[in-house]
mmCIF file of C-alpha atoms in Angstrom:
data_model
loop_
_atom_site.group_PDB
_atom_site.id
_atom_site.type_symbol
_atom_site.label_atom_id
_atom_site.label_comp_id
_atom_site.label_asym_id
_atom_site.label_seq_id
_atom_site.Cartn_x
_atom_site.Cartn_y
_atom_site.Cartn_z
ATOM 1 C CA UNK A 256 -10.266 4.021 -1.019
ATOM 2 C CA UNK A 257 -13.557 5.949 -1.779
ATOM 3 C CA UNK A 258 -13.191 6.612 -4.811
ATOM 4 C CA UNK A 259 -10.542 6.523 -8.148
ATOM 5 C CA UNK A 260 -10.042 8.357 -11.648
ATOM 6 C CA UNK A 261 -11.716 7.117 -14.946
ATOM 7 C CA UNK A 262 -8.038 6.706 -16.053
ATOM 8 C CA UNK A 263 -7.822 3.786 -13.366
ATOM 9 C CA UNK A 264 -7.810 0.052 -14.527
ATOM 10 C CA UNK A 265 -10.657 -1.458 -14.856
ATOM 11 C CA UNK A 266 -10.224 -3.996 -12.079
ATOM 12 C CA UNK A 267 -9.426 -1.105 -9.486
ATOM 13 C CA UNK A 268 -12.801 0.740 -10.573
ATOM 14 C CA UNK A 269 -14.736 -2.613 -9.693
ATOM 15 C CA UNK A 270 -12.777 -2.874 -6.509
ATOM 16 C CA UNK A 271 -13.502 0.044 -4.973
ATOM 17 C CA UNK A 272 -17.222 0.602 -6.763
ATOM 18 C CA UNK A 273 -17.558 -3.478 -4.434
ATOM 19 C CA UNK A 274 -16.069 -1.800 -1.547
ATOM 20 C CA UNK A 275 -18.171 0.792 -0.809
ATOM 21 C CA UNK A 276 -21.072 -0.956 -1.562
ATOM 22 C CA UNK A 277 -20.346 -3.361 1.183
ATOM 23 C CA UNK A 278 -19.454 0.026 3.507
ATOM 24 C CA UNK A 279 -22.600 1.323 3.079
ATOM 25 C CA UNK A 280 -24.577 -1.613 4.573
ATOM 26 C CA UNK A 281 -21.226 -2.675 7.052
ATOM 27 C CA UNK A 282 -20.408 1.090 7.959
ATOM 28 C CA UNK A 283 -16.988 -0.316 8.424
ATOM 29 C CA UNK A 284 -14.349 2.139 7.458
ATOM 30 C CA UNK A 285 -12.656 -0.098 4.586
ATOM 31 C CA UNK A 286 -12.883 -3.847 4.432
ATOM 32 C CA UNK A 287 -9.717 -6.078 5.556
ATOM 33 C CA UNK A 288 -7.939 -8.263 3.482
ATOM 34 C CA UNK A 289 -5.917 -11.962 3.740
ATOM 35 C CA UNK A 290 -2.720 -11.410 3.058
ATOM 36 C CA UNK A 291 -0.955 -14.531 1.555
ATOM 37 C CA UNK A 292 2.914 -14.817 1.618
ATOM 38 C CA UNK A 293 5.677 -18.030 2.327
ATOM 39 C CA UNK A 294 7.191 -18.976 5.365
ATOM 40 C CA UNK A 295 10.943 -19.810 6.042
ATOM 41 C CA UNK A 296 9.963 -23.454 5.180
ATOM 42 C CA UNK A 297 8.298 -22.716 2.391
ATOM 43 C CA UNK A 298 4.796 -23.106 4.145
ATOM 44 C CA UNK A 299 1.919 -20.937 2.984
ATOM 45 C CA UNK A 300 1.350 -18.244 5.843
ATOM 46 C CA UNK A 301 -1.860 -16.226 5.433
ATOM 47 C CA UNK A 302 -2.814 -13.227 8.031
ATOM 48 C CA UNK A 303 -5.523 -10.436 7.891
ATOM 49 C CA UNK A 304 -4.114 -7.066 7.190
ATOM 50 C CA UNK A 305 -5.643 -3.324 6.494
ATOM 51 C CA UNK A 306 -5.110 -1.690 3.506
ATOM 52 C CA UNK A 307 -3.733 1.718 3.164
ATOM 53 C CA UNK A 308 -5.497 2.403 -0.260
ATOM 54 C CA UNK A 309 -3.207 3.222 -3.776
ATOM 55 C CA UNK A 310 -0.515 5.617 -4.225
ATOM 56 C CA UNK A 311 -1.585 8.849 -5.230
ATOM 57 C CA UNK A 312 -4.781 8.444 -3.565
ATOM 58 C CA UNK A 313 -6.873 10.036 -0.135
ATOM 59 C CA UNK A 314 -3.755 10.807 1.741
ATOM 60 C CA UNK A 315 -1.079 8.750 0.104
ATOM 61 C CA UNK A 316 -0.302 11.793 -2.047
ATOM 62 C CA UNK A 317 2.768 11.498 -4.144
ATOM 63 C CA UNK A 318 4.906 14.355 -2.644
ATOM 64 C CA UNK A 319 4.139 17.337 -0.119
ATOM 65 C CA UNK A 320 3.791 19.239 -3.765
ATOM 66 C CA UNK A 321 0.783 16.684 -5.297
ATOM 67 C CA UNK A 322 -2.697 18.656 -4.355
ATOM 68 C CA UNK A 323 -4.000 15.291 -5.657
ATOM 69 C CA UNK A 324 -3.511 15.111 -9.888
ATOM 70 C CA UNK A 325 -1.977 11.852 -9.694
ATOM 71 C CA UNK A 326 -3.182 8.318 -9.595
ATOM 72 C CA UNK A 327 -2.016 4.519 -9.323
ATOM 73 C CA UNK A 328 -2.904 0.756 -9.153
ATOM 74 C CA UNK A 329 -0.012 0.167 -6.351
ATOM 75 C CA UNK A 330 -1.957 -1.099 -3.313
ATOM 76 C CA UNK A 331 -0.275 -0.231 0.287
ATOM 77 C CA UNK A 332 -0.487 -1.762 3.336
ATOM 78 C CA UNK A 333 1.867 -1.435 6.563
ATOM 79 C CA UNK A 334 3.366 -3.716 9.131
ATOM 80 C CA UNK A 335 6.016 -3.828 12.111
ATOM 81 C CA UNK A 336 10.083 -3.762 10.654
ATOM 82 C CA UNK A 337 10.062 -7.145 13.002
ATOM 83 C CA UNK A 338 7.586 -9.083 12.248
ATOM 84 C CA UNK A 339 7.042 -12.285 10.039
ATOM 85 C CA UNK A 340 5.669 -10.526 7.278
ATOM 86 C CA UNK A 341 8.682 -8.817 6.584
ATOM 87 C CA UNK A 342 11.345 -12.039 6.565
ATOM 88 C CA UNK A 343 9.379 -13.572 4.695
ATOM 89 C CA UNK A 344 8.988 -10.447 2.280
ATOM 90 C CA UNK A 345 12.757 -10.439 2.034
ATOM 91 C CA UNK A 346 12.911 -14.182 1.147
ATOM 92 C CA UNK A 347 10.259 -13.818 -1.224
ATOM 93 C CA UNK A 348 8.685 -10.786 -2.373
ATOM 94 C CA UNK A 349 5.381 -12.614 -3.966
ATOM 95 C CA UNK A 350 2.239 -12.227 -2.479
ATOM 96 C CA UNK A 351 -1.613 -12.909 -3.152
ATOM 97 C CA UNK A 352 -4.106 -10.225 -1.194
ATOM 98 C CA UNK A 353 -7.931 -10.906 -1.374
ATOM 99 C CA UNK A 354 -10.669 -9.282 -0.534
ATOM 100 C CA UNK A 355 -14.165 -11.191 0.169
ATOM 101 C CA UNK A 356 -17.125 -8.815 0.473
ATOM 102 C CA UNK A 357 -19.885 -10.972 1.902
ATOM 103 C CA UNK A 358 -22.697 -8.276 1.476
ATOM 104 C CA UNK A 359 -22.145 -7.955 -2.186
ATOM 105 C CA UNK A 360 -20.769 -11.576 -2.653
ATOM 106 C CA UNK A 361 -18.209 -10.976 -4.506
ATOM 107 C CA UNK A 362 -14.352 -12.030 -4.106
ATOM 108 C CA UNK A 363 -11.279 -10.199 -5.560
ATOM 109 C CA UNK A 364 -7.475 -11.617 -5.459
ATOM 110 C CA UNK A 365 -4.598 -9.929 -6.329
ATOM 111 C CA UNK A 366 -1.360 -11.341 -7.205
ATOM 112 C CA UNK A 367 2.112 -9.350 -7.418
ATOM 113 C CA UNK A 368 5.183 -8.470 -6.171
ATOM 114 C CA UNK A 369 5.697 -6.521 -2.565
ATOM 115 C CA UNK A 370 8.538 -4.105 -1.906
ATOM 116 C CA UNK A 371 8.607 -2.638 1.366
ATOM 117 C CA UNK A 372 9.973 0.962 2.560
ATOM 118 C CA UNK A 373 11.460 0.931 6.381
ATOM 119 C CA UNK A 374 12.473 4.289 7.938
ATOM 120 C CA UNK A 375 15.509 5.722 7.049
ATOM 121 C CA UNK A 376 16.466 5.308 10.754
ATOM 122 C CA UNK A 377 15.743 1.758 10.269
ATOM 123 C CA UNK A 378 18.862 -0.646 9.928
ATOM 124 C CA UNK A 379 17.094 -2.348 7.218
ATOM 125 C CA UNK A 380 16.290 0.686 5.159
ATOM 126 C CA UNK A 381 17.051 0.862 1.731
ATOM 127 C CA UNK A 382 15.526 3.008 -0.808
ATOM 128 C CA UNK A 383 12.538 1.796 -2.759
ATOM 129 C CA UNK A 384 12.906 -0.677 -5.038
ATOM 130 C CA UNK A 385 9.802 -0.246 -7.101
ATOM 131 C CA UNK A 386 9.992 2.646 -9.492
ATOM 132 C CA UNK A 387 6.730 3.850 -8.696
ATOM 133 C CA UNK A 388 6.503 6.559 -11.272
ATOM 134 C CA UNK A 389 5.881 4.095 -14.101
ATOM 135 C CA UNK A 390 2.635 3.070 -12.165
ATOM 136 C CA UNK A 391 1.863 6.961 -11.797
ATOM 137 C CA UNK A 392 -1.115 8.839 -14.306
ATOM 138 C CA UNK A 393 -2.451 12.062 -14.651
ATOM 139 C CA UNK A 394 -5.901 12.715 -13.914
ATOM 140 C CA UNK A 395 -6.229 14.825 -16.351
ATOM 141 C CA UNK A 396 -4.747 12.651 -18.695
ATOM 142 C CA UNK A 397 -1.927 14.894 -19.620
ATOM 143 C CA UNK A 398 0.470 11.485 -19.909
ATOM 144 C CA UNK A 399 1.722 12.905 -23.253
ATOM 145 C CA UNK A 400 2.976 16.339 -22.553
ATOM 146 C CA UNK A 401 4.474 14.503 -19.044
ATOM 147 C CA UNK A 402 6.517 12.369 -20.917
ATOM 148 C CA UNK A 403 7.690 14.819 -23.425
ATOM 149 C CA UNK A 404 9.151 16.717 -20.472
ATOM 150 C CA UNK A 405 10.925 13.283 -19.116
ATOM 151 C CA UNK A 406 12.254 13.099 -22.507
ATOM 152 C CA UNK A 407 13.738 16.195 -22.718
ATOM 153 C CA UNK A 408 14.903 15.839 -18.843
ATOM 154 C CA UNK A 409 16.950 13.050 -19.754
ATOM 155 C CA UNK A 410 18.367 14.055 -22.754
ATOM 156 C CA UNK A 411 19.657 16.765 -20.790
ATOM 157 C CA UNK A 412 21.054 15.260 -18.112
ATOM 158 C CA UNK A 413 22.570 12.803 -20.829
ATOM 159 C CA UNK A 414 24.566 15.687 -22.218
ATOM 160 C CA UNK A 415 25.521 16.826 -19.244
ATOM 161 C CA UNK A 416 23.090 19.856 -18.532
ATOM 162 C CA UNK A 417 21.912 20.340 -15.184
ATOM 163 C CA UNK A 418 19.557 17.569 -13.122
ATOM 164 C CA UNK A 419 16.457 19.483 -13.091
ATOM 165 C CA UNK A 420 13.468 18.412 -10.898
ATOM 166 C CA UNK A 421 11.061 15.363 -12.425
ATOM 167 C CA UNK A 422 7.527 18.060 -12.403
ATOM 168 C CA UNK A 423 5.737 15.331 -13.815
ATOM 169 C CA UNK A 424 5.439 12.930 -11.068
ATOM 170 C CA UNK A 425 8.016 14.006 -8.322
ATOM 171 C CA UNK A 426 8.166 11.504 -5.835
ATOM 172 C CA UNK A 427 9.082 11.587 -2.314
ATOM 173 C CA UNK A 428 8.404 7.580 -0.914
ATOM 174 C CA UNK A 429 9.219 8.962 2.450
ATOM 175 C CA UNK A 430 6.265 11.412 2.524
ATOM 176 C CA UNK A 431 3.720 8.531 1.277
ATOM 177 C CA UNK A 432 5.163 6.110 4.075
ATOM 178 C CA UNK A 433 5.246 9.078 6.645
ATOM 179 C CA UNK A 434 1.494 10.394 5.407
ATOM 180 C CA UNK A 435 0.517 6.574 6.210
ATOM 181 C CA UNK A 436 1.586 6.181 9.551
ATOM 182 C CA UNK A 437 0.077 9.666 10.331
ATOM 183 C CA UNK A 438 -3.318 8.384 9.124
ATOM 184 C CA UNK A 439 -3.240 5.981 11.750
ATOM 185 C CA UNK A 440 -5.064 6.399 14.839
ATOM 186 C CA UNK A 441 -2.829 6.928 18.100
ATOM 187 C CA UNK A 442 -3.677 3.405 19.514
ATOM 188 C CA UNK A 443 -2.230 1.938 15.895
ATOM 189 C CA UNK A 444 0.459 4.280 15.979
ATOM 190 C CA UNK A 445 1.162 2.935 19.859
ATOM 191 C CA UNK A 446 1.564 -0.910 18.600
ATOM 192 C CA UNK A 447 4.506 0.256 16.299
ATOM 193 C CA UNK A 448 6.380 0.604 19.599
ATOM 194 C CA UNK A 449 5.681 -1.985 21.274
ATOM 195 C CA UNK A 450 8.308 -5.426 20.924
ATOM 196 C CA UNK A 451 8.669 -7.264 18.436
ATOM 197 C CA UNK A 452 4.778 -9.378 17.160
ATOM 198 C CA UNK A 453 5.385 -13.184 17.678
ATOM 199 C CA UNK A 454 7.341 -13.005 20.444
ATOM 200 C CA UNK A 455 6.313 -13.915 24.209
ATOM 201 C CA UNK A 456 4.984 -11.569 25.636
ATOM 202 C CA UNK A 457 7.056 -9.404 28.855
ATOM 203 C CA UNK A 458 5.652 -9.057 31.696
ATOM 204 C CA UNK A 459 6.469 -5.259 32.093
ATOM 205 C CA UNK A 460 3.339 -3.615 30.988
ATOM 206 C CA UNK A 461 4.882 -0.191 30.336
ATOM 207 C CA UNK A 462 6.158 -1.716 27.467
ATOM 208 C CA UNK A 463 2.775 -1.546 25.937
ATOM 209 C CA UNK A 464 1.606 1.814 26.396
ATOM 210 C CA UNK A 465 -2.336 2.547 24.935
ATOM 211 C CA UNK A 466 -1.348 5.190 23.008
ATOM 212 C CA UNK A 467 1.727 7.202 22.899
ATOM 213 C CA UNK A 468 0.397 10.753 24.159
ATOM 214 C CA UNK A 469 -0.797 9.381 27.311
ATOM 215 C CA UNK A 470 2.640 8.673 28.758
ATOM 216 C CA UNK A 471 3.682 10.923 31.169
ATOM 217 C CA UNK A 472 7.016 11.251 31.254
ATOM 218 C CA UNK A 473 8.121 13.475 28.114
ATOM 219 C CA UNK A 474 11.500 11.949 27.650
ATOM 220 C CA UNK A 475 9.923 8.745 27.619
ATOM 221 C CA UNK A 476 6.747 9.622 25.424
ATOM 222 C CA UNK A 477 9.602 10.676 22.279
ATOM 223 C CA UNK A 478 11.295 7.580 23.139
ATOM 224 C CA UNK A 479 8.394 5.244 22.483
ATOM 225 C CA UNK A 480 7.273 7.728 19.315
ATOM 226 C CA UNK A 481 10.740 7.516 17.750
ATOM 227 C CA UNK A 482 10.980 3.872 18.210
ATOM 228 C CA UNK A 483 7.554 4.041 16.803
ATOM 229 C CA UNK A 484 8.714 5.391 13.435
ATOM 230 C CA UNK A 485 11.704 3.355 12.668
ATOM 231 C CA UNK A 486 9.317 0.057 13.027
ATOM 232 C CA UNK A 487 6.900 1.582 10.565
ATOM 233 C CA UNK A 488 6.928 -0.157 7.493
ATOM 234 C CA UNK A 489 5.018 0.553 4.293
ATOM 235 C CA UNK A 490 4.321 -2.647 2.093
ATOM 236 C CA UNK A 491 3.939 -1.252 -1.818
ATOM 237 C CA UNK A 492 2.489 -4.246 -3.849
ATOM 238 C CA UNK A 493 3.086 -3.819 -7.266
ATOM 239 C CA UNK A 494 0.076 -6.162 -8.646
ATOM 240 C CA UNK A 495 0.365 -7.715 -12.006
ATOM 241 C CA UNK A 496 -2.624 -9.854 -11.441
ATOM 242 C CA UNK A 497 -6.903 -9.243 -10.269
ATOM 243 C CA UNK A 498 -9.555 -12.172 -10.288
ATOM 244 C CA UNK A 499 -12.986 -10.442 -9.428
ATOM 245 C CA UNK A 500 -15.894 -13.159 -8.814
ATOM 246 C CA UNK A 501 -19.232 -11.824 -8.649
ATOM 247 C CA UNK A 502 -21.374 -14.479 -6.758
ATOM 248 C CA UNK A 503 -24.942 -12.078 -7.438
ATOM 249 C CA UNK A 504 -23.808 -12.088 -11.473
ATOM 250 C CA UNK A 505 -22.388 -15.744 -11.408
ATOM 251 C CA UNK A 506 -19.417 -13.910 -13.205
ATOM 252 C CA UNK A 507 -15.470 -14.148 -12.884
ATOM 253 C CA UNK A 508 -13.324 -11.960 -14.714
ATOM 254 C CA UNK A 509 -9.320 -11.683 -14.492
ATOM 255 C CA UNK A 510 -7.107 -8.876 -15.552
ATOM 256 C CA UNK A 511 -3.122 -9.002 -16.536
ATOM 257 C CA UNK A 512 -0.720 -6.727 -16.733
ATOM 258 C CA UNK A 513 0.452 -6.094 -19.984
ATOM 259 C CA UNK A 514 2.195 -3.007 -19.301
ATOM 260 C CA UNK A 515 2.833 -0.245 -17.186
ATOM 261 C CA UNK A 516 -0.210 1.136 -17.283
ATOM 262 C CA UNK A 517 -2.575 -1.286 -19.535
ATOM 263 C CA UNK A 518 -4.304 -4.335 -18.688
ATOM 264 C CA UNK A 519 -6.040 -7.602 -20.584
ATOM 265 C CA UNK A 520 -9.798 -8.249 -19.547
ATOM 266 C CA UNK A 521 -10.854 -11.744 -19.771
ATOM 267 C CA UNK A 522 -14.220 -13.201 -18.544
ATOM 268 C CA UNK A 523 -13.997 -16.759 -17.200
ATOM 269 C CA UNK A 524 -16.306 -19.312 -16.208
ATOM 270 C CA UNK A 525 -17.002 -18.845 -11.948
#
């Protein structure tokens, strides 16, 4: 999240402009946020959880073909196929993340819809059910010629010419969830193996290895990596909603979602 495209929302461009400012006097890598979601009784259930930074950004590139031209306002974040998080994702799919910067004093929420990608291993995968590609923009602002070629794509495939390959925006979700996990460090990557969070804890300790490479055994090592993999989970959150509070300016501003790729701006009182 170091940076973004001046074709980005407004909202994201303040985000990240507040997030490195609080990384340069923090040096922390990026800033955590509260994730907010609803329990199995309908209870609020908030947590802290790292974010993974927008599709199409840093190393959540679109498709092992995307050398970095595209761009989104879909936030990421990942968590364990059997955790909390994810029954109550299933249950109910809207969530509130926000960010509170207390070098720069300022405050952002985000409100939206999550939609989460398990590993195709998983026996809870099922394909994506965010169309990402509607959240998608050039860089170089070529959005017109892009959808001139969608256009004529499926007009073809409407009269029954061949199903030729989406150029503008070809998307492979298991590259951006696989390209996430990889950014990990090994010791994060190790806690993917381990049982299930919220559970009591075993008393075998080899069941919580430090990090996956340092087990001995080979056999055992791809074990703990595959099981790894299949309990990665990539959280998309489709936001539709941003409330940025600027303590320093005494300002609050909140954006909407008025389509796929515009916003409204309107300034509030704090």
């Amino acid at each position: 999240m170091d940076w973004y495209s001046s074709r980005d929302p407004e909202w994201k461009k303040q985000l990240i402009k507040h997030i490195n400012a609080e990384r340069e006097i923090t040096n922390e890598r990026v800033p955590v946020m509260a994730l907010s979601t609803v329990d199995a009784e309908g209870h609020p259930a908030v947590r802290m959880v790292s974010p993974r930074g927008f599709v199409g950004d840093g190393f959540l590139r679109i498709s092992a073909t995307d050398s970095g031209q595209w761009t989104s306002d879909v936030l990421t974040f990942c968590t364990h196929a059997q955790s909390n998080k994810v029954r109550e994702l299933v249950n109910t799919n809207e969530v509130q993340l926000v960010f509170w910067l207390p070098n720069v004093r300022v405050q952002v929420r985000c409100s939206g819809h999550a939609h989460m990608l398990f590993h195709p291993e998983n026996p809870n995968y099922s394909t994506l059910s965010l169309d990402i590609r509607h959240r998608m923009r050039p860089r170089d602002g070529s959005d017109a010629e892009c959808q001139g070629r969608r256009d004529e794509r499926r007009e073809s495939i409407a009269a029954g010419g061949p199903v030729e390959p989406d150029v503008c925006g070809e998307m492979d979700t298991e590259f951006i969830r696989e390209q996430a996990y990889l950014n990990h460090s090994p010791v994060i990557q190790a806690w993917y193996a381990w049982p299930a969070p919220g559970r009591v804890r075993l008393a075998d300790p080899s069941l919580y290895p430090a990090t996956i490479p340092q087990i001995d055994d080979k056999a055992e090592a791809e074990k703990y990596e595959a099981n790894a993999r299949r309990n990665y989970v990539l959280v998309f959150v489709d936001i539709n909603k941003v409330d940025i509070v600027n303590l320093d300016e005494s300002t609050r501003t909140q954006y909407v979602r008025r389509g796929d790729t515009s916003w409204s701006i309107t300034e509030v009182n704090p």
